[in-house]
PDB file of C-alpha atoms in Angstrom:
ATOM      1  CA  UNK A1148      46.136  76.435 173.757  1.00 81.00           C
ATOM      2  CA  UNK A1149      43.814  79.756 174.714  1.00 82.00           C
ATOM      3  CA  UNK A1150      41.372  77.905 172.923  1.00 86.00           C
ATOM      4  CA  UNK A1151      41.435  74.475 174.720  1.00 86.00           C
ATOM      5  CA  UNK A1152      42.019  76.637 177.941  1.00 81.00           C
ATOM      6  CA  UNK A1153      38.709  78.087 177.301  1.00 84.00           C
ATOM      7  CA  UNK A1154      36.768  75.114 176.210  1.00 89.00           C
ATOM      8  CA  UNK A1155      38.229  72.792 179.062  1.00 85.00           C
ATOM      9  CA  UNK A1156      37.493  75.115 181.879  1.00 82.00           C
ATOM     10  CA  UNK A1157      34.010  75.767 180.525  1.00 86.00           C
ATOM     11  CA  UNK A1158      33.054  72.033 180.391  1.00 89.00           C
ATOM     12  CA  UNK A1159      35.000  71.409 183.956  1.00 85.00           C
ATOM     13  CA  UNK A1160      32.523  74.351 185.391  1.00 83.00           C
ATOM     14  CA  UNK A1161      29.980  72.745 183.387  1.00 89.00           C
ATOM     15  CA  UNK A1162      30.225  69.662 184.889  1.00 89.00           C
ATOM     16  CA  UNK A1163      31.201  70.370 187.897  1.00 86.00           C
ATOM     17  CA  UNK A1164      34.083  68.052 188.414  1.00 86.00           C
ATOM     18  CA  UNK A1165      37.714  69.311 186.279  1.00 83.00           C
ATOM     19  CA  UNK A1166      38.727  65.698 186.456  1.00 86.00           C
ATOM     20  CA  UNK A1167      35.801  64.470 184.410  1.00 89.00           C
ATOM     21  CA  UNK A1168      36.257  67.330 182.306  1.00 88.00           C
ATOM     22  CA  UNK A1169      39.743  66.278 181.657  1.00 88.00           C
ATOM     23  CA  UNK A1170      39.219  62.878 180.954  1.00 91.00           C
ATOM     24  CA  UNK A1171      36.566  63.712 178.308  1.00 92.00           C
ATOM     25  CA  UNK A1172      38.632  65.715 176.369  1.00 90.00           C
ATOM     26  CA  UNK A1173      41.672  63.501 176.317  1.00 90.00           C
ATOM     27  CA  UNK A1174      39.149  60.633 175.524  1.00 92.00           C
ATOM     28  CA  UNK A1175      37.869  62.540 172.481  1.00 93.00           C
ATOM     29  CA  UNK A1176      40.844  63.206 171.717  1.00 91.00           C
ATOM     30  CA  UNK A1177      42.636  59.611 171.449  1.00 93.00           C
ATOM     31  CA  UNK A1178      39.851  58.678 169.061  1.00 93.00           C
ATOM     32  CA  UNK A1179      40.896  61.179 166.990  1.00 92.00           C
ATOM     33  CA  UNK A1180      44.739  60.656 166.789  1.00 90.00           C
ATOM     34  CA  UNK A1181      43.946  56.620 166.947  1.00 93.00           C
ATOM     35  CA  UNK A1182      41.956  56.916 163.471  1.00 92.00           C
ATOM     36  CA  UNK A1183      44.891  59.327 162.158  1.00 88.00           C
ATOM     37  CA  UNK A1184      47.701  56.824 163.060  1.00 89.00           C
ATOM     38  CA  UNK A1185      46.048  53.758 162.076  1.00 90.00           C
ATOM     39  CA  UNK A1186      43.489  54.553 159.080  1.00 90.00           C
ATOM     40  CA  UNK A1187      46.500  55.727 156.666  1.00 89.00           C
ATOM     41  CA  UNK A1188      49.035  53.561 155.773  1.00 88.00           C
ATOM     42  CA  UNK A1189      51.777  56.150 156.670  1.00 87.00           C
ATOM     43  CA  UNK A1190      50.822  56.264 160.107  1.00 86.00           C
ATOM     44  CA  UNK A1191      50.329  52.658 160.555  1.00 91.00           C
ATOM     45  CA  UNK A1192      54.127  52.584 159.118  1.00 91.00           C
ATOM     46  CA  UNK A1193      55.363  54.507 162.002  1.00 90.00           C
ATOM     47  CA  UNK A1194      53.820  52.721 164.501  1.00 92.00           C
ATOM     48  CA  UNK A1195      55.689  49.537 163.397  1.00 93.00           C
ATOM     49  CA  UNK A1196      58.450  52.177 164.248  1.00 93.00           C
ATOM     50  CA  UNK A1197      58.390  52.366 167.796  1.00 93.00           C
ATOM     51  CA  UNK A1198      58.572  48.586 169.290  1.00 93.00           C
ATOM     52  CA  UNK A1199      62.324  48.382 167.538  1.00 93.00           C
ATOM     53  CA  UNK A1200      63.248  51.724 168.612  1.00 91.00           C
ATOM     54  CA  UNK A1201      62.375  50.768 172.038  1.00 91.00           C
ATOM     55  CA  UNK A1202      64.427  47.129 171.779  1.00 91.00           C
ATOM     56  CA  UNK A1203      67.301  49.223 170.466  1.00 90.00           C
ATOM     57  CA  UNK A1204      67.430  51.865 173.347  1.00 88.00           C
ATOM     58  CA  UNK A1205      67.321  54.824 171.171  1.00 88.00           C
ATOM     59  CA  UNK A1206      66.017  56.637 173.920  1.00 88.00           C
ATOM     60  CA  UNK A1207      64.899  55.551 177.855  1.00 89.00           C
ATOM     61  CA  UNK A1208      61.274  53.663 177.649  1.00 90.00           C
ATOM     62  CA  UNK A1209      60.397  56.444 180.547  1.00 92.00           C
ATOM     63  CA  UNK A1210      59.736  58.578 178.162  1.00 91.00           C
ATOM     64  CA  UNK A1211      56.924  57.146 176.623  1.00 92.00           C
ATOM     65  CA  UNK A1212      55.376  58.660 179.943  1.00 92.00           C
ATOM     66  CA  UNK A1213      55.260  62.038 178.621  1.00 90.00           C
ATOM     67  CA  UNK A1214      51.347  62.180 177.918  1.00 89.00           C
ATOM     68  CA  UNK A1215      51.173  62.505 181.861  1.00 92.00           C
ATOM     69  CA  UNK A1216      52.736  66.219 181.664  1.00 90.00           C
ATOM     70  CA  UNK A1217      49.331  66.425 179.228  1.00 86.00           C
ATOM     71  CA  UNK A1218      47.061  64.786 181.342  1.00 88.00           C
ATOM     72  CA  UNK A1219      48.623  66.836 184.223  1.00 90.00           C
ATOM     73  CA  UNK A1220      47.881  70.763 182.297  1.00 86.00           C
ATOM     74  CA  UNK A1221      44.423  69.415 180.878  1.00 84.00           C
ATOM     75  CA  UNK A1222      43.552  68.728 184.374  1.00 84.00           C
ATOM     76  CA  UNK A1223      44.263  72.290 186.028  1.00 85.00           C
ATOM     77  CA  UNK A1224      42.742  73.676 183.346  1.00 78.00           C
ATOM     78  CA  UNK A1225      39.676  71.848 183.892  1.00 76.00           C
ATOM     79  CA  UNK A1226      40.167  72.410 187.584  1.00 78.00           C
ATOM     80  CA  UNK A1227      41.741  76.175 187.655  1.00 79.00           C
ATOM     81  CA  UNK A1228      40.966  78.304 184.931  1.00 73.00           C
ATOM     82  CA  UNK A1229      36.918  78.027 187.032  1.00 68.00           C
ATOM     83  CA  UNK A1230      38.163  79.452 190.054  1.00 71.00           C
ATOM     84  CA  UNK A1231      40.787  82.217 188.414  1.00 66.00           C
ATOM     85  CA  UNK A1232      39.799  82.999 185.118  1.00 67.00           C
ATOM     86  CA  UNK A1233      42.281  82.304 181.773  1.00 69.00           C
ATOM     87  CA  UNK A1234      44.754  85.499 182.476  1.00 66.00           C
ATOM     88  CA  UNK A1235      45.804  84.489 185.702  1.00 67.00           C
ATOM     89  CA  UNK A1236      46.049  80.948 184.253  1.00 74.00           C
ATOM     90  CA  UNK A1237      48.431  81.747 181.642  1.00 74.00           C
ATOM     91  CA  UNK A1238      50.710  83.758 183.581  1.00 72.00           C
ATOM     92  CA  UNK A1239      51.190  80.998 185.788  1.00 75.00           C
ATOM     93  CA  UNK A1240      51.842  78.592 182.486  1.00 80.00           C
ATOM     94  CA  UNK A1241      53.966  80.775 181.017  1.00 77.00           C
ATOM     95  CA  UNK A1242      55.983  81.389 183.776  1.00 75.00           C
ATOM     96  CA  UNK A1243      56.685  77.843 184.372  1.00 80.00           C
ATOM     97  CA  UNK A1244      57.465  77.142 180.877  1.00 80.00           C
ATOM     98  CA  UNK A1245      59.836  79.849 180.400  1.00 75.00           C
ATOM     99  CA  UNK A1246      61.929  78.607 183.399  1.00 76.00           C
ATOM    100  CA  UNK A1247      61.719  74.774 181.811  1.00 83.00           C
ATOM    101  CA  UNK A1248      62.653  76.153 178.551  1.00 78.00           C
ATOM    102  CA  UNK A1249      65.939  77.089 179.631  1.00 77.00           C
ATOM    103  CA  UNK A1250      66.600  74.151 181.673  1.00 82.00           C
ATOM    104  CA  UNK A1251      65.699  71.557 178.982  1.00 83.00           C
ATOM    105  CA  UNK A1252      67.713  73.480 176.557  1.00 77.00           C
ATOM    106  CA  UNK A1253      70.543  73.722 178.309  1.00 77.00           C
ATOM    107  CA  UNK A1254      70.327  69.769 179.900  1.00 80.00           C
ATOM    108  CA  UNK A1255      69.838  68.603 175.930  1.00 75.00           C
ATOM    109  CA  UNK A1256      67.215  66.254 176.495  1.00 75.00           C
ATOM    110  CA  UNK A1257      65.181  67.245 173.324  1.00 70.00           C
ATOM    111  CA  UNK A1258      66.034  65.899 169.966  1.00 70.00           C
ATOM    112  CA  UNK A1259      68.012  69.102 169.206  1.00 66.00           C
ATOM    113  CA  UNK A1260      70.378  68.913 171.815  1.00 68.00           C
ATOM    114  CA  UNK A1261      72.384  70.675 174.020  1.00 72.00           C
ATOM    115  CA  UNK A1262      71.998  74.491 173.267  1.00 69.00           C
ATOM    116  CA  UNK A1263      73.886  77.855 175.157  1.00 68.00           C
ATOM    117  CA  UNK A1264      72.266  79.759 177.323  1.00 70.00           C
ATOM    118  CA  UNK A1265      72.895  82.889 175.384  1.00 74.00           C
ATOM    119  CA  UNK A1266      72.083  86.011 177.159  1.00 80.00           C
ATOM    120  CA  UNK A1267      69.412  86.855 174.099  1.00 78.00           C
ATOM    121  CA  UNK A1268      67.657  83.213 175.093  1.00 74.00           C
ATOM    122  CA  UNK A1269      67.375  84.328 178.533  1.00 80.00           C
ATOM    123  CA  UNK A1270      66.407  87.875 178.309  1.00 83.00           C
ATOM    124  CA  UNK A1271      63.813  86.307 175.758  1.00 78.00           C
ATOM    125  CA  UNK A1272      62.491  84.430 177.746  1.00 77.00           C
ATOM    126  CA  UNK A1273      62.024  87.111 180.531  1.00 83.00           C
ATOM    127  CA  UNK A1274      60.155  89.465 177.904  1.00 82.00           C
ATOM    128  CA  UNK A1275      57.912  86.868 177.208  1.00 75.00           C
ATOM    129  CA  UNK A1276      56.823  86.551 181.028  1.00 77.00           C
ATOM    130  CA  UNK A1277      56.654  90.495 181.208  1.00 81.00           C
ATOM    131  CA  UNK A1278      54.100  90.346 178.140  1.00 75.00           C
ATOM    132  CA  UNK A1279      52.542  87.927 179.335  1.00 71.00           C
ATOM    133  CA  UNK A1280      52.055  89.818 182.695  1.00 74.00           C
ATOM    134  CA  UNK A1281      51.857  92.943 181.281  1.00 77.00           C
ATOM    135  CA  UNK A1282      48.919  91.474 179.205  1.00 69.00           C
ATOM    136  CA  UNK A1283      46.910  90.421 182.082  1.00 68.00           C
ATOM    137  CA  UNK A1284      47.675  93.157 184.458  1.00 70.00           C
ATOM    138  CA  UNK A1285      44.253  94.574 184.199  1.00 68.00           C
ATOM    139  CA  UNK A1286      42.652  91.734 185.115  1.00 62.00           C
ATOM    140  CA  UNK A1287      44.802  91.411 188.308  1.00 61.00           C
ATOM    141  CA  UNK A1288      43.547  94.420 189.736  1.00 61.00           C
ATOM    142  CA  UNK A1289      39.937  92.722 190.251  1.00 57.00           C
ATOM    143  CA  UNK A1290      41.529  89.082 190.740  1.00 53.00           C
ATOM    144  CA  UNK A1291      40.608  88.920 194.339  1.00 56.00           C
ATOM    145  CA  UNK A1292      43.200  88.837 197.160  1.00 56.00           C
ATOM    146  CA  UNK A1293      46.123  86.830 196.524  1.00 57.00           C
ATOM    147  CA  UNK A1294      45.114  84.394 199.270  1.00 56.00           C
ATOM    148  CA  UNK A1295      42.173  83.614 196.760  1.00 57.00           C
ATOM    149  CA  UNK A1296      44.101  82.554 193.669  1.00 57.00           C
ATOM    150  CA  UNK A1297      47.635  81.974 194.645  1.00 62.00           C
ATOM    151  CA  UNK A1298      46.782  77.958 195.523  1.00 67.00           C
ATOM    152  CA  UNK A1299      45.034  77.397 192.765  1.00 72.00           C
ATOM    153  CA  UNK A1300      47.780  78.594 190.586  1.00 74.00           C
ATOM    154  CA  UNK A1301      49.997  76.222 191.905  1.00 81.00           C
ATOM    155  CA  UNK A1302      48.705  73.579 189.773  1.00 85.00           C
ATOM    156  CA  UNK A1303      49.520  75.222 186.241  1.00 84.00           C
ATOM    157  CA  UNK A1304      52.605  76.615 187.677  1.00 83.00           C
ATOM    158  CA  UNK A1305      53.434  72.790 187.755  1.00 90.00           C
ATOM    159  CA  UNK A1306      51.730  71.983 184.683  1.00 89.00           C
ATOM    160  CA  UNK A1307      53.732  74.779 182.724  1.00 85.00           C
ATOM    161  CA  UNK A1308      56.734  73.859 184.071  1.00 89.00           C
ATOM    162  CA  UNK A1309      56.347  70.135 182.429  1.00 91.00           C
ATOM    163  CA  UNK A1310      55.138  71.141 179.234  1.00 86.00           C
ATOM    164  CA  UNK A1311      58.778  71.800 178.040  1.00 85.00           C
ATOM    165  CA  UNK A1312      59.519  68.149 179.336  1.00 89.00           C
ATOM    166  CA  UNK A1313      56.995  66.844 177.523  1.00 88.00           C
ATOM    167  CA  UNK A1314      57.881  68.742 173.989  1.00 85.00           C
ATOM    168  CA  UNK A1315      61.260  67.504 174.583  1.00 87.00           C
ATOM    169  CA  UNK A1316      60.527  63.999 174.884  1.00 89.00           C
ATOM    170  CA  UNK A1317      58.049  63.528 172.111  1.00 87.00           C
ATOM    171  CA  UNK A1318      60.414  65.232 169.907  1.00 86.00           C
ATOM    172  CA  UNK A1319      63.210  62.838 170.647  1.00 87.00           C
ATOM    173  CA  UNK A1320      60.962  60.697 170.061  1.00 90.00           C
ATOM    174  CA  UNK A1321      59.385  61.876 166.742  1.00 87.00           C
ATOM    175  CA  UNK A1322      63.156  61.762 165.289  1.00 87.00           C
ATOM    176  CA  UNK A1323      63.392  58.407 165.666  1.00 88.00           C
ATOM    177  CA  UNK A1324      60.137  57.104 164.769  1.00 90.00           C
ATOM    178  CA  UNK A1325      60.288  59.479 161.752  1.00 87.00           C
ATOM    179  CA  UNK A1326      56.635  60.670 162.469  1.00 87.00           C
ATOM    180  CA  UNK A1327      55.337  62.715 165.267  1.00 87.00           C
ATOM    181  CA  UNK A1328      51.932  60.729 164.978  1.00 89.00           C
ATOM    182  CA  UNK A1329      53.124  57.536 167.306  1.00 91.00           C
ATOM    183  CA  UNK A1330      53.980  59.952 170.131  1.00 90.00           C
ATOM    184  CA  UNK A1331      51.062  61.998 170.317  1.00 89.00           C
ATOM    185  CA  UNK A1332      49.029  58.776 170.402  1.00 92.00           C
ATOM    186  CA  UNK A1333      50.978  57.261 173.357  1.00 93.00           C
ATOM    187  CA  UNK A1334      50.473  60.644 174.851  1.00 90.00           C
ATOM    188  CA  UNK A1335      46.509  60.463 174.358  1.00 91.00           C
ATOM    189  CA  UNK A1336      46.792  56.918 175.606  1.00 94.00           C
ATOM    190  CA  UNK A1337      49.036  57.623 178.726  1.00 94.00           C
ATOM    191  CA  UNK A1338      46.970  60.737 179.587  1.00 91.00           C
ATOM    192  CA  UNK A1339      43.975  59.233 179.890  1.00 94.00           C
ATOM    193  CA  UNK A1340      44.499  55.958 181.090  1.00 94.00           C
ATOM    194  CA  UNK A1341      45.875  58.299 184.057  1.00 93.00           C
ATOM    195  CA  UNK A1342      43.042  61.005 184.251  1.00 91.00           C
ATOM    196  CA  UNK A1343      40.203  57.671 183.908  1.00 92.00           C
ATOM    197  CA  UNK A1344      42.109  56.177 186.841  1.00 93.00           C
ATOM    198  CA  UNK A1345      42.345  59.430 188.951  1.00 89.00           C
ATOM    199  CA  UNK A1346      38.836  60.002 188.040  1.00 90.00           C
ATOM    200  CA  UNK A1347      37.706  56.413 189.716  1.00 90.00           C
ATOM    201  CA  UNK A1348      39.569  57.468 192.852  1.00 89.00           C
ATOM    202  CA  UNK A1349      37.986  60.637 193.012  1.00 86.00           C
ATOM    203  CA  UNK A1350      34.141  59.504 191.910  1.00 86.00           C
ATOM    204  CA  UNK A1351      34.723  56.835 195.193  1.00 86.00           C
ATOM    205  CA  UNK A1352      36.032  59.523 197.425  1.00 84.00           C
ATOM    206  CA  UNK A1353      33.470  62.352 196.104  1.00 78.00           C
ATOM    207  CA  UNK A1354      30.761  61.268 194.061  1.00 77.00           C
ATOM    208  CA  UNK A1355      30.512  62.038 189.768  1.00 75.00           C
ATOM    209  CA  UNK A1356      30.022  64.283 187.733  1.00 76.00           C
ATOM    210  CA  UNK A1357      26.975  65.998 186.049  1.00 82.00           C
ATOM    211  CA  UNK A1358      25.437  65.066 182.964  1.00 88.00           C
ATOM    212  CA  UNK A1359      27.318  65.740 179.779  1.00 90.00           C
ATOM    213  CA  UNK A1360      26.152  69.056 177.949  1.00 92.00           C
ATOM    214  CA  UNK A1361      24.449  68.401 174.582  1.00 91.00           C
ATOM    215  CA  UNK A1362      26.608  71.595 173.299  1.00 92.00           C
ATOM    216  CA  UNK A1363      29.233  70.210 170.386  1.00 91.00           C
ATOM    217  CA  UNK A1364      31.691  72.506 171.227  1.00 91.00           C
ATOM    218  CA  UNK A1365      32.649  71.531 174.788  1.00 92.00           C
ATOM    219  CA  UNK A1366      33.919  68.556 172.887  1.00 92.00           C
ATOM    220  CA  UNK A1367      36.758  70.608 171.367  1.00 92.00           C
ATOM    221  CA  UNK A1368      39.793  70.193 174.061  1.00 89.00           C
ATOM    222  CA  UNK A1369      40.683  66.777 172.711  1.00 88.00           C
ATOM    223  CA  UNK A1370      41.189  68.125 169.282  1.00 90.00           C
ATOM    224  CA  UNK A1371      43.013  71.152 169.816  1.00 90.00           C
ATOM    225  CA  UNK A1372      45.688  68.985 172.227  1.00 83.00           C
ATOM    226  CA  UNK A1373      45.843  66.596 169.450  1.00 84.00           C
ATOM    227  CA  UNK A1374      46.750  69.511 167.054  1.00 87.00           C
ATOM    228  CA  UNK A1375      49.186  70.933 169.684  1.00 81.00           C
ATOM    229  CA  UNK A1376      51.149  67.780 170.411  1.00 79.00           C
ATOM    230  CA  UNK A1377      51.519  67.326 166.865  1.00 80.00           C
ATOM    231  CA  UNK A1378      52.929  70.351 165.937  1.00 84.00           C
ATOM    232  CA  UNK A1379      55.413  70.693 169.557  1.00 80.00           C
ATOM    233  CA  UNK A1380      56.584  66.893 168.615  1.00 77.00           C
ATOM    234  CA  UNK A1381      57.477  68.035 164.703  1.00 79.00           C
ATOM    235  CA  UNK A1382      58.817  71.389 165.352  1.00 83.00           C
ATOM    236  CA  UNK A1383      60.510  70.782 168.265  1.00 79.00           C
ATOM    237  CA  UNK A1384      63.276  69.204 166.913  1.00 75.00           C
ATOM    238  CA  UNK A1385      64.867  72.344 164.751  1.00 78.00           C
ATOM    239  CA  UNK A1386      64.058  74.859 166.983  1.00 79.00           C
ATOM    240  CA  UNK A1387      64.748  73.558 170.399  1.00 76.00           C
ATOM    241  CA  UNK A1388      62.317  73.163 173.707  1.00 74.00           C
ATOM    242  CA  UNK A1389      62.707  77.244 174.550  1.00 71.00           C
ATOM    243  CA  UNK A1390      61.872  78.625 171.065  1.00 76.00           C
ATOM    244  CA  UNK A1391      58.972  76.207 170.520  1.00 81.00           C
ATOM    245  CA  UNK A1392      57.803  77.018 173.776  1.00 76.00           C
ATOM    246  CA  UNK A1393      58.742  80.837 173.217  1.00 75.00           C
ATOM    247  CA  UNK A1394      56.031  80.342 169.941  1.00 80.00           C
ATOM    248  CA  UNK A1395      53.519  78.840 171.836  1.00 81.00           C
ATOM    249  CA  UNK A1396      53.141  81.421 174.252  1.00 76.00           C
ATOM    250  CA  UNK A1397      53.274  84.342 171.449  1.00 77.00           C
ATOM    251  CA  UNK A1398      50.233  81.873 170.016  1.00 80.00           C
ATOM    252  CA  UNK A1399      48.845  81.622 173.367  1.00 78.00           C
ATOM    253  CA  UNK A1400      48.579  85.530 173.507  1.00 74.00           C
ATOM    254  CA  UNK A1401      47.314  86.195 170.175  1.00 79.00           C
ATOM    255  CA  UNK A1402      44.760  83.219 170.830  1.00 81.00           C
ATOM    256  CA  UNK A1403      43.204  84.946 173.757  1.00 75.00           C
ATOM    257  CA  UNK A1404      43.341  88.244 172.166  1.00 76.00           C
ATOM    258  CA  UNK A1405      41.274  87.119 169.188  1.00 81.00           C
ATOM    259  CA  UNK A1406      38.849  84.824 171.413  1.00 79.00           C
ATOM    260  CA  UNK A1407      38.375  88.141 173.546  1.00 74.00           C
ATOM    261  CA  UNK A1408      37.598  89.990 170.202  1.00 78.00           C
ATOM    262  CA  UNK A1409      35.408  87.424 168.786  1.00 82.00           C
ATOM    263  CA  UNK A1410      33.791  85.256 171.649  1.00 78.00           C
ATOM    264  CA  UNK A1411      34.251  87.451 175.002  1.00 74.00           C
ATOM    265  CA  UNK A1412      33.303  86.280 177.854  1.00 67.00           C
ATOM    266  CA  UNK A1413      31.179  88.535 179.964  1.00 65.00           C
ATOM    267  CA  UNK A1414      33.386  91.394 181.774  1.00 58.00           C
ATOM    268  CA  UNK A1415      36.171  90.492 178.612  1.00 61.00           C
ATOM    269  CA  UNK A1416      37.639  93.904 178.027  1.00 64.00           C
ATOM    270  CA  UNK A1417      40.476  94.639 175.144  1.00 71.00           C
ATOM    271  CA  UNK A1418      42.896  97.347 176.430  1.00 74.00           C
ATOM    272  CA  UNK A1419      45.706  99.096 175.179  1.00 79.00           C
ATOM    273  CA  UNK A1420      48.030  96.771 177.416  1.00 75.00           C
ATOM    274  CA  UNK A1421      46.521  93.425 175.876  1.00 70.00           C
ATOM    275  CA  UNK A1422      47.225  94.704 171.928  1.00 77.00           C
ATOM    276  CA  UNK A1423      50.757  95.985 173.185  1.00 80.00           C
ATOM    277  CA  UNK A1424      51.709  93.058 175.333  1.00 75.00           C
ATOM    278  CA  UNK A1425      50.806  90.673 172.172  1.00 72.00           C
ATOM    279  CA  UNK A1426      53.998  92.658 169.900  1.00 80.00           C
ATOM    280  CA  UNK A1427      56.340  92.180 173.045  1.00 81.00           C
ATOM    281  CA  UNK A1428      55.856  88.446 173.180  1.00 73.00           C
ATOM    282  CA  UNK A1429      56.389  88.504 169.409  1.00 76.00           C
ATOM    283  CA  UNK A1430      59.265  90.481 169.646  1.00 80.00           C
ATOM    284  CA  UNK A1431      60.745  88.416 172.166  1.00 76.00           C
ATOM    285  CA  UNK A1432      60.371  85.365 170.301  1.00 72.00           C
ATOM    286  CA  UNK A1433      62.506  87.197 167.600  1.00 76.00           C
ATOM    287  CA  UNK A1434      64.928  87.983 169.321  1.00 77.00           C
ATOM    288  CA  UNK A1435      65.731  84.511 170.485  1.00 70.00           C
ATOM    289  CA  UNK A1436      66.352  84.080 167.370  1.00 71.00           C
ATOM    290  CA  UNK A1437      69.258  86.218 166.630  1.00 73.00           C
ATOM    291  CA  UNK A1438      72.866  84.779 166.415  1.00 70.00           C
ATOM    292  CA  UNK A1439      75.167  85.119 169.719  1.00 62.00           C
ATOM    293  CA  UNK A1440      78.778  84.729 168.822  1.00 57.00           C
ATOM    294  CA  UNK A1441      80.262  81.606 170.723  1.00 51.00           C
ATOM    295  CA  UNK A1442      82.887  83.488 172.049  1.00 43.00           C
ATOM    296  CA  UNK A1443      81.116  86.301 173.677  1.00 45.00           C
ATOM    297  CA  UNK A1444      79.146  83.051 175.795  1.00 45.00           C
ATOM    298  CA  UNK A1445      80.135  82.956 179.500  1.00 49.00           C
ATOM    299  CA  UNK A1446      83.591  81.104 180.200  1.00 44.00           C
ATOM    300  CA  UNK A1447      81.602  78.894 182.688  1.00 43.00           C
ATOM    301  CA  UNK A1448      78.770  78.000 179.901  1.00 45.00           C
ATOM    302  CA  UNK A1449      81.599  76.824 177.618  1.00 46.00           C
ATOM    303  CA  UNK A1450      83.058  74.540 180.208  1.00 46.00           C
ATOM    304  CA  UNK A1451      79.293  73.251 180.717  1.00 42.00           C
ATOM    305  CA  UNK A1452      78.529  72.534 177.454  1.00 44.00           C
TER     306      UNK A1452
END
């Protein structure tokens, strides 16, 4: 995700337009998942999956939607990560994901079910948005004046915040076709059926883009979402919506730390903060995994369940 972070926002200031930029790498990307669900004859097997599971009601047909949480983060990071820069982006991801990860957990809506708020799920999750914070503090300092950035974040706030909708879905989904594959391509094909027609609106309103860069690897965003989808869809389903999303953002961190190392970006600095904020996420992640006995859980979270 740092990776298609980085790549997305580069083509969006590239091209001057995040929508465009969007677009192009869900495009991309949907030819690449189409040709891996239809070329081999697995795939094309759980396709053939998803029209009875549908007639049958295993699940509601709305949530066939959830490519437009996708389309939705792809966009503000074509659109945001311009005007604040990636660290400011992720906290506002991550902090919106960590809240959803709770919430989805606890309404059951992915394939795993209803799961406890335990108090070592929540204070998990609250480590993971200290690292996080903690890992970008130094970047805050020269961030500009709240007024500056705080708007813009809105938009991945959002995005963030739907991400754990969206792994929830397409792993209920994924159980019952028996394949992640089917919902990642309705995801692609939701996503940019959506970003193509908010792209139309905006071209009439504002005018296009510029011209495409001739650089391969601003063509890299479709790919990595493909890869991402895939895994959330399969995983999601033994590990819950909170510690998928709990490994995602360790990931995330250890992402950006490595692209800092390897491709910085001018003014990229590695402090002591980034390295140590990267083992806090990872030991957060951890310790969501550690057993809670049932009866120490909260009279009123028994009651709920």
């Amino acid at each position: 995700m740092s990776a298609q972070g980085r790549v997305n926002g580069a083509l969006g200031a590239r091209l001057g337009d995040g929508l465009a930029a969007a677009a192009v790498s869900f495009g991309t990307g949907l030819v690449l998942v189409a040709a891996l669900a239809v070329l081999p004859a697995g795939g094309r097997r759980a396709l053939r999956r998803v029209l009875p599971a549908l007639r049958e009601g295993k699940f509601p047909r709305w949530y066939l939607l959830a490519g437009a949480s996708g389309a939705f983060l792809v966009m503000s990071q074509g659109v945001t990560v311009a005007l604040t820069g990636i660290a400011l982006f992720t906290v506002a991801v991550v902090a919106g994901q960590s809240a959803s990860g709770l919430l989805v957990d606890r309404l059951g809506l992915g394939p795993g079910g209803r799961k406890y708020l335990t108090l070592l799920r929540v204070l998990s999750a609250l480590l993971t948005l200290a690292a996080v914070a903690w890992a970008v503090s130094p970047k805050l300092s020269v961030a500009g004046t709240p007024a500056g950035w705080l708007l813009p974040l809105a938009l991945p706030l959002a995005a963030g915040f739907l991400q754990s909708f969206q792994q929830a879905l397409n792993g209920m989904q994924a159980r019952h076709y028996g394949s992640p594959m089917p919902a990642t391509l309705i995801n692609f094909i939701v996503g940019f059926v959506l970003l193509c027609l908010a792209w139309l609106v905006k071209l009439a309103v504002a005018g296009g883009a510029g011209p495409l860069p001739p650089e391969w690897w601003y063509y890299l965003g479709g790919p990595l979402g493909c890869f991402f989808i895939l895994v959330a869809a399969a995983v999601v389903g033994s590990l819950g919506v909170l510690l998928t999303g709990l490994g995602m953002i360790a990931g995330q961190l250890l992402g950006a730390l490595l692209l800092d190392v390897f491709f910085p970006l001018p003014g990229s600095v590695i402090t002591t903060a980034t390295v140590l904020s990267t083992l806090l996420a990872l030991a957060a992640m951890v310790l969501a995994t550690l057993p809670w006995p049932r009866a120490a859980f909260p009279a009123v979270l028994r009651r709920s369940r």
